[in-house]
Short mmCIF file of C-alpha atoms and ligand atoms in Angstrom, two decimals:
data_model
loop_
_atom_site.label_atom_id
_atom_site.label_comp_id
_atom_site.label_asym_id
_atom_site.label_seq_id
_atom_site.Cartn_x
_atom_site.Cartn_y
_atom_site.Cartn_z
CA MET A 126 -103.36 25.77 -9.50
CA LYS A 127 -103.55 22.61 -7.42
CA ILE A 128 -100.81 22.25 -4.84
CA SER A 129 -100.19 18.67 -6.02
CA GLU A 130 -99.19 20.20 -9.39
CA ILE A 131 -96.87 22.65 -7.65
CA HIS A 132 -95.20 19.72 -5.87
CA ALA A 133 -94.88 17.83 -9.15
CA LYS A 134 -93.11 20.82 -10.73
CA LYS A 135 -90.67 21.81 -7.99
CA LYS A 136 -88.75 20.57 -5.00
CA ASN A 137 -88.75 22.60 -1.76
CA VAL A 138 -92.28 23.98 -1.97
CA LEU A 139 -92.59 26.89 0.47
CA SER A 140 -95.94 27.54 2.13
CA PHE A 141 -97.28 29.74 4.90
CA GLU A 142 -100.18 29.19 7.26
CA ILE A 143 -102.31 32.04 8.58
CA PHE A 144 -105.50 32.26 10.63
CA PRO A 145 -108.45 34.65 10.20
CA PRO A 146 -108.29 37.40 12.85
CA LYS A 147 -110.94 36.97 15.55
CA LYS A 148 -112.13 40.58 15.59
CA ASP A 149 -113.64 42.24 12.57
CA THR A 150 -111.52 45.30 13.30
CA GLU A 151 -108.38 43.19 12.84
CA LEU A 152 -109.61 41.95 9.48
CA SER A 153 -108.56 45.17 7.84
CA ASN A 154 -104.99 44.54 9.09
CA ILE A 155 -104.88 41.24 7.25
CA ASP A 156 -104.13 43.12 4.04
CA ALA A 157 -100.94 44.54 5.50
CA THR A 158 -99.93 41.04 6.62
CA LEU A 159 -100.85 39.44 3.30
CA GLU A 160 -99.00 42.08 1.34
CA ILE A 161 -95.73 41.22 3.06
CA LEU A 162 -96.34 37.45 3.08
CA CYS A 163 -97.25 37.33 -0.62
CA ASP A 164 -94.27 39.49 -1.51
CA LEU A 165 -92.09 36.70 -0.13
CA ASN A 166 -93.30 34.54 -3.00
CA PRO A 167 -94.66 31.47 -1.21
CA ASP A 168 -95.99 28.64 -3.38
CA PHE A 169 -99.22 28.67 -1.40
CA ILE A 170 -100.82 30.09 1.72
CA SER A 171 -103.21 28.04 3.80
CA VAL A 172 -105.95 29.63 5.90
CA THR A 173 -107.22 27.90 9.05
CA PHE A 174 -110.84 27.15 9.86
CA GLY A 175 -112.51 27.23 13.28
CA ALA A 176 -113.68 23.81 14.45
CA GLY A 177 -117.41 24.06 15.00
CA GLY A 178 -119.63 26.51 13.29
CA SER A 179 -117.65 29.63 14.07
CA SER A 180 -118.78 32.71 12.19
CA ASN A 181 -115.08 33.25 11.61
CA ASN A 182 -115.23 30.49 9.00
CA ASN A 183 -116.69 32.86 6.43
CA LYS A 184 -113.51 34.85 6.87
CA THR A 185 -111.47 31.79 5.86
CA ILE A 186 -112.99 31.95 2.39
CA GLU A 187 -112.86 35.74 2.22
CA ILE A 188 -109.14 35.69 3.03
CA ALA A 189 -108.49 32.81 0.61
CA LYS A 190 -110.18 34.85 -2.14
CA LYS A 191 -107.96 37.83 -1.34
CA ILE A 192 -104.85 35.63 -1.49
CA LYS A 193 -105.87 34.28 -4.88
CA TYR A 194 -107.33 37.27 -6.67
CA LYS A 195 -105.67 40.27 -5.04
CA TYR A 196 -102.21 38.85 -4.39
CA HIS A 197 -102.10 36.09 -7.02
CA VAL A 198 -100.83 33.40 -4.67
CA GLU A 199 -102.47 29.98 -4.47
CA PRO A 200 -104.71 29.57 -1.38
CA VAL A 201 -105.52 26.39 0.53
CA VAL A 202 -108.68 26.47 2.59
CA HIS A 203 -108.77 24.35 5.78
CA LEU A 204 -112.06 22.55 6.45
CA THR A 205 -112.99 20.58 9.59
CA CYS A 206 -115.82 18.05 9.73
CA LEU A 207 -116.49 16.75 13.26
CA THR A 208 -119.27 19.23 13.93
CA TYR A 209 -120.75 19.34 10.43
CA GLY A 210 -123.16 17.26 8.39
CA SER A 211 -123.05 16.66 4.65
CA GLN A 212 -125.44 19.57 3.94
CA GLU A 213 -123.06 22.06 5.56
CA ILE A 214 -120.09 20.54 3.76
CA ASP A 215 -122.04 20.75 0.47
CA ASP A 216 -122.72 24.44 1.08
CA PHE A 217 -119.06 25.06 1.76
CA VAL A 218 -117.99 23.14 -1.35
CA HIS A 219 -120.49 25.11 -3.41
CA VAL A 220 -118.90 28.40 -2.32
CA LEU A 221 -115.36 27.11 -2.96
CA LYS A 222 -116.34 26.01 -6.46
CA SER A 223 -118.00 29.29 -7.29
CA GLU A 224 -114.96 31.20 -6.03
CA GLY A 225 -112.55 29.03 -8.04
CA ILE A 226 -110.69 27.73 -4.97
CA GLU A 227 -109.03 24.44 -5.83
CA ASN A 228 -107.22 23.30 -2.67
CA ILE A 229 -108.69 22.02 0.59
CA LEU A 230 -106.88 20.83 3.71
CA ALA A 231 -109.43 18.29 4.96
CA LEU A 232 -109.39 17.87 8.74
CA ARG A 233 -111.38 16.23 11.48
CA GLY A 234 -110.92 19.13 13.90
CA ASP A 235 -110.16 18.95 17.61
CA ARG A 236 -112.78 17.67 20.02
CA ASN A 237 -114.38 20.41 22.08
CA PRO A 238 -116.88 19.54 24.84
CA ASN A 239 -118.73 22.77 24.07
CA MET A 240 -119.26 21.88 20.41
CA PRO A 241 -121.75 19.08 19.69
CA GLU A 242 -120.33 16.54 17.25
CA LYS A 243 -122.33 15.11 14.39
CA ASP A 244 -122.20 11.48 13.26
CA GLU A 245 -121.49 11.80 9.57
CA PHE A 246 -117.74 12.47 9.53
CA LYS A 247 -115.82 10.89 12.38
CA HIS A 248 -112.39 10.97 10.74
CA ALA A 249 -110.69 13.18 8.20
CA SER A 250 -110.51 10.21 5.80
CA GLU A 251 -114.33 10.16 5.62
CA LEU A 252 -114.39 13.84 4.74
CA ILE A 253 -111.75 13.24 2.07
CA THR A 254 -113.77 10.39 0.52
CA TYR A 255 -116.81 12.68 0.48
CA LEU A 256 -114.99 15.68 -0.99
CA ARG A 257 -113.44 13.52 -3.72
CA LYS A 258 -116.95 12.86 -5.07
CA LYS A 259 -117.93 16.49 -4.84
CA GLY A 260 -115.48 18.19 -7.14
CA ASP A 261 -112.11 18.37 -8.78
CA PHE A 262 -110.21 19.63 -5.73
CA CYS A 263 -106.69 18.90 -4.63
CA ILE A 264 -107.10 17.59 -1.11
CA ALA A 265 -104.41 17.73 1.53
CA GLY A 266 -104.42 16.04 4.94
CA ALA A 267 -102.71 16.59 8.28
CA CYS A 268 -100.03 14.30 9.70
CA TYR A 269 -98.23 14.02 13.03
CA PRO A 270 -94.51 13.17 13.23
CA GLU A 271 -94.86 12.57 16.99
CA CYS A 272 -98.28 10.87 16.68
CA HIS A 273 -101.66 12.49 17.14
CA PRO A 274 -102.46 12.90 20.88
CA GLU A 275 -105.43 10.48 20.58
CA SER A 276 -103.47 7.81 18.77
CA GLU A 277 -103.31 4.26 20.19
CA ASN A 278 -99.80 3.77 18.88
CA ARG A 279 -97.51 4.54 15.96
CA VAL A 280 -98.66 1.60 13.85
CA ALA A 281 -102.35 2.51 14.16
CA GLU A 282 -101.47 6.13 13.37
CA LEU A 283 -99.69 5.13 10.16
CA ARG A 284 -102.53 2.80 9.17
CA HIS A 285 -105.01 5.63 9.55
CA LEU A 286 -102.75 7.97 7.63
CA LYS A 287 -102.52 5.46 4.79
CA GLN A 288 -106.36 5.33 4.78
CA LYS A 289 -106.36 9.10 4.43
CA VAL A 290 -104.04 8.96 1.45
CA ASP A 291 -105.95 6.04 -0.12
CA ALA A 292 -109.12 8.11 0.28
CA GLY A 293 -107.53 10.84 -1.84
CA ALA A 294 -105.17 13.08 0.15
CA GLU A 295 -102.49 14.12 -2.34
CA VAL A 296 -100.27 16.13 0.00
CA LEU A 297 -99.65 15.86 3.76
CA LEU A 298 -98.84 18.87 5.96
CA SER A 299 -97.30 18.10 9.30
CA GLN A 300 -97.96 19.22 12.83
CA LEU A 301 -95.18 21.42 14.17
CA PHE A 302 -92.22 19.79 15.90
CA PHE A 303 -88.92 20.93 17.40
CA ASP A 304 -86.81 17.82 16.87
CA ASN A 305 -86.13 17.03 13.21
CA ASP A 306 -85.25 13.41 13.98
CA TYR A 307 -88.93 12.73 14.71
CA PHE A 308 -89.80 14.01 11.25
CA PHE A 309 -87.08 12.07 9.43
CA HIS A 310 -88.12 8.80 11.11
CA PHE A 311 -91.76 9.56 10.42
CA VAL A 312 -91.16 10.08 6.69
CA ASP A 313 -89.17 6.81 6.54
CA ASP A 314 -92.11 5.03 8.21
CA CYS A 315 -94.57 6.64 5.79
CA ARG A 316 -92.58 5.38 2.81
CA ILE A 317 -92.39 1.86 4.30
CA ALA A 318 -96.16 2.00 4.85
CA GLY A 319 -96.66 2.84 1.16
CA ILE A 320 -97.52 6.51 1.72
CA ASP A 321 -95.94 8.07 -1.35
CA VAL A 322 -97.37 11.59 -1.42
CA PRO A 323 -95.33 14.69 -0.46
CA VAL A 324 -94.99 15.01 3.33
CA THR A 325 -94.22 18.61 4.22
CA PRO A 326 -92.77 19.49 7.63
CA GLY A 327 -94.55 22.22 9.60
CA ILE A 328 -92.27 24.65 11.43
CA MET A 329 -93.29 27.27 13.93
CA PRO A 330 -90.66 29.72 15.13
CA VAL A 331 -91.22 30.08 18.87
CA ILE A 332 -90.60 33.69 19.68
CA ASN A 333 -92.40 34.38 22.95
CA ALA A 334 -93.00 32.67 26.27
CA ALA A 335 -96.83 32.51 25.99
CA GLN A 336 -96.48 30.64 22.71
CA ILE A 337 -94.24 28.03 24.34
CA GLN A 338 -96.82 27.20 26.99
CA ARG A 339 -99.55 26.96 24.36
CA MET A 340 -97.46 24.61 22.25
CA VAL A 341 -96.84 22.25 25.14
CA THR A 342 -100.50 22.02 26.12
CA LEU A 343 -102.06 22.03 22.65
CA CYS A 344 -100.02 19.84 20.37
CA GLY A 345 -97.78 17.83 22.67
CA ALA A 346 -94.65 18.46 20.59
CA SER A 347 -91.58 17.45 22.55
CA PHE A 348 -88.88 19.96 23.37
CA PRO A 349 -85.35 18.66 22.84
CA GLU A 350 -82.95 19.50 25.66
CA ARG A 351 -80.93 21.95 23.55
CA PHE A 352 -84.12 23.90 22.78
CA ARG A 353 -85.21 23.76 26.44
CA LYS A 354 -81.87 25.28 27.43
CA ILE A 355 -82.34 28.15 24.99
CA ILE A 356 -85.84 28.86 26.33
CA ARG A 357 -84.71 28.69 29.97
CA LYS A 358 -81.85 31.04 29.27
CA TYR A 359 -83.82 33.71 27.41
CA GLU A 360 -87.44 33.40 28.56
CA ASP A 361 -87.27 36.61 30.58
CA ASN A 362 -85.69 38.62 27.81
CA LYS A 363 -88.21 39.28 25.03
CA THR A 364 -85.80 40.38 22.32
CA ALA A 365 -83.23 37.69 23.11
CA LEU A 366 -85.94 35.01 23.02
CA PHE A 367 -87.11 36.32 19.66
CA ASP A 368 -83.60 36.09 18.21
CA ALA A 369 -82.97 32.68 19.75
CA GLY A 370 -86.35 31.29 18.61
CA MET A 371 -85.76 32.53 15.06
CA ALA A 372 -82.26 31.07 14.98
CA TYR A 373 -83.56 27.71 16.24
CA ALA A 374 -86.33 27.58 13.61
CA LEU A 375 -83.89 28.55 10.87
CA SER A 376 -81.46 25.83 11.88
CA GLN A 377 -84.33 23.31 11.83
CA ILE A 378 -85.37 24.46 8.34
CA ILE A 379 -81.85 24.37 6.92
CA ASP A 380 -81.34 20.85 8.31
CA LEU A 381 -84.68 19.75 6.78
CA LEU A 382 -83.83 21.25 3.39
CA ALA A 383 -80.37 19.68 3.47
CA ASN A 384 -82.15 16.37 3.91
CA ASP A 385 -84.29 16.90 0.81
CA VAL A 386 -87.71 17.29 2.40
CA ASP A 387 -90.66 17.98 0.08
CA GLY A 388 -91.12 21.55 1.27
CA ILE A 389 -91.46 23.80 4.29
CA HIS A 390 -94.85 24.79 5.76
CA LEU A 391 -94.31 27.80 8.00
CA TYR A 392 -96.79 28.48 10.78
CA THR A 393 -96.51 32.26 10.55
CA MET A 394 -98.94 33.08 13.39
CA ASN A 395 -99.87 36.04 11.13
CA ASN A 396 -96.48 37.57 11.91
CA PRO A 397 -94.95 38.80 8.65
CA VAL A 398 -91.70 39.83 10.38
CA VAL A 399 -91.10 36.21 11.32
CA ALA A 400 -91.87 34.97 7.81
CA ARG A 401 -89.63 37.61 6.25
CA LYS A 402 -86.69 36.78 8.52
CA ILE A 403 -87.03 33.06 7.77
CA CYS A 404 -87.18 33.74 4.03
CA GLU A 405 -84.11 35.97 4.21
CA GLY A 406 -82.29 33.20 6.04
CA ILE A 407 -82.94 30.65 3.29
CA ARG A 408 -82.88 32.98 0.27
CA ASN A 409 -79.92 31.23 -1.33
CA ILE A 410 -80.98 27.76 -0.28
CA ILE A 411 -84.57 27.24 -1.35
P1 LIG B 140 -107.88 12.38 11.69
O1 LIG B 140 -107.04 12.11 10.51
O2 LIG B 140 -109.31 11.95 11.65
O3 LIG B 140 -107.15 11.71 12.94
C1 LIG B 140 -107.53 12.02 14.27
C2 LIG B 140 -107.25 10.80 15.17
O4 LIG B 140 -108.13 9.73 14.80
C3 LIG B 140 -105.83 10.24 15.04
O5 LIG B 140 -105.44 9.77 16.30
C4 LIG B 140 -106.00 9.10 14.06
O6 LIG B 140 -105.00 8.09 14.23
C5 LIG B 140 -107.38 8.58 14.43
N1 LIG B 140 -108.08 7.93 13.32
C6 LIG B 140 -108.10 8.35 12.03
N2 LIG B 140 -108.84 7.49 11.29
C7 LIG B 140 -109.31 6.53 12.14
C8 LIG B 140 -110.13 5.38 12.00
N3 LIG B 140 -110.62 5.03 10.81
N4 LIG B 140 -110.40 4.63 13.10
C9 LIG B 140 -109.90 4.97 14.33
N5 LIG B 140 -109.11 6.05 14.53
C10 LIG B 140 -108.83 6.82 13.46
N6 LIG B 140 -107.84 22.24 13.47
C11 LIG B 140 -108.83 23.16 13.28
O7 LIG B 140 -109.82 23.15 13.99
N7 LIG B 140 -108.75 24.07 12.25
C12 LIG B 140 -107.69 24.12 11.40
O8 LIG B 140 -107.65 24.95 10.49
C13 LIG B 140 -106.62 23.18 11.59
N8 LIG B 140 -105.55 23.16 10.79
C14 LIG B 140 -104.56 22.22 10.94
C15 LIG B 140 -103.47 22.19 10.06
C16 LIG B 140 -102.47 21.24 10.21
C17 LIG B 140 -101.31 21.22 9.24
C18 LIG B 140 -102.53 20.29 11.28
C19 LIG B 140 -101.44 19.27 11.47
C20 LIG B 140 -103.62 20.31 12.16
C21 LIG B 140 -104.64 21.26 12.02
N9 LIG B 140 -105.75 21.30 12.86
C22 LIG B 140 -106.74 22.23 12.67
C23 LIG B 140 -105.83 20.41 14.01
C24 LIG B 140 -106.60 19.09 13.70
O9 LIG B 140 -107.93 19.38 13.38
C25 LIG B 140 -106.50 18.21 14.95
O10 LIG B 140 -105.19 17.76 15.15
C26 LIG B 140 -107.50 17.06 15.04
O11 LIG B 140 -107.48 16.56 16.37
C27 LIG B 140 -107.20 15.90 14.10
O12 LIG B 140 -107.46 16.21 12.81
P2 LIG B 140 -107.05 15.20 11.62
O13 LIG B 140 -107.60 15.76 10.40
O14 LIG B 140 -105.61 14.88 11.67
O15 LIG B 140 -107.90 13.91 12.09
#
């Protein structure tokens, strides 16, 4: 089923994001993870894609197939375009069609000096336009409540996002954030800009110190003072930081749901314990 249809049918769509394990040996563990994640009854699970010709990208489709046919949950396959030409995209589309996968999260991908870029798809909107002509997929796009790091300004960012939706993105999944006010203002701005598709907030429970550092350097999400205080207080105590990070993420999610967001996209980091605890915390809410 297309995720746009799921959104049309229900409020509070719950989705998980996972990534293919790097090592082949870890691939066998993905079943144990998927078993728990799928048992939590998400509306869909999205599977990330390495930017730039990684051999891991075959695993994206393999895992998506497992999600669909073994666990009977709807998969969304991520696809980046900066390092690909139309022939490679065509090959990918061909496989998706033959495997009956209906949902694609169409992305540009991060720039990487070690990965040569090609000229055909410079922005996600170009990939979306291309995919639209290639098949009857539901296409989702990424969005950034605190602006994409390369963005000139907020207005340009919204203009480009509107282009993405006009090109055919039917659902938007957001970058993670730790301050809900950014997301609420962002959705208001989207609606003013005429972006009418579901905009789903992405939440990542921060449960260990290494993750915090990665978040700061990679996605530039700002840390509100009350979250900073929690991290400072518990960063040297693993179990306390886990509890505090989970509680913070849960409070974010409950606040988002109370404000009638279109859904919750949980960055699970392949950690089923985290997903299960979040789901238990919102069992009577969602
Ligand atoms: P775009 O929409 O192309 O935007 C990128 C930048 O270009 C923005 O600053 C935008 O304002 C600007 N821009 C857009 N259109 C134009 C235009 N016409 N003219 C000038 N500027 C323009 N990365 C991976 O490698 N693999 C993944 O699986 C993956 N999954 C993700 C999932 C989610 C939910 C999110 C939020 C991000 C994910 N990413 C992933 C990261 C993403 O690839 C990067 O953030 C990347 O830098 C931008 O991708 P995009 O699709 O948002 O790009």
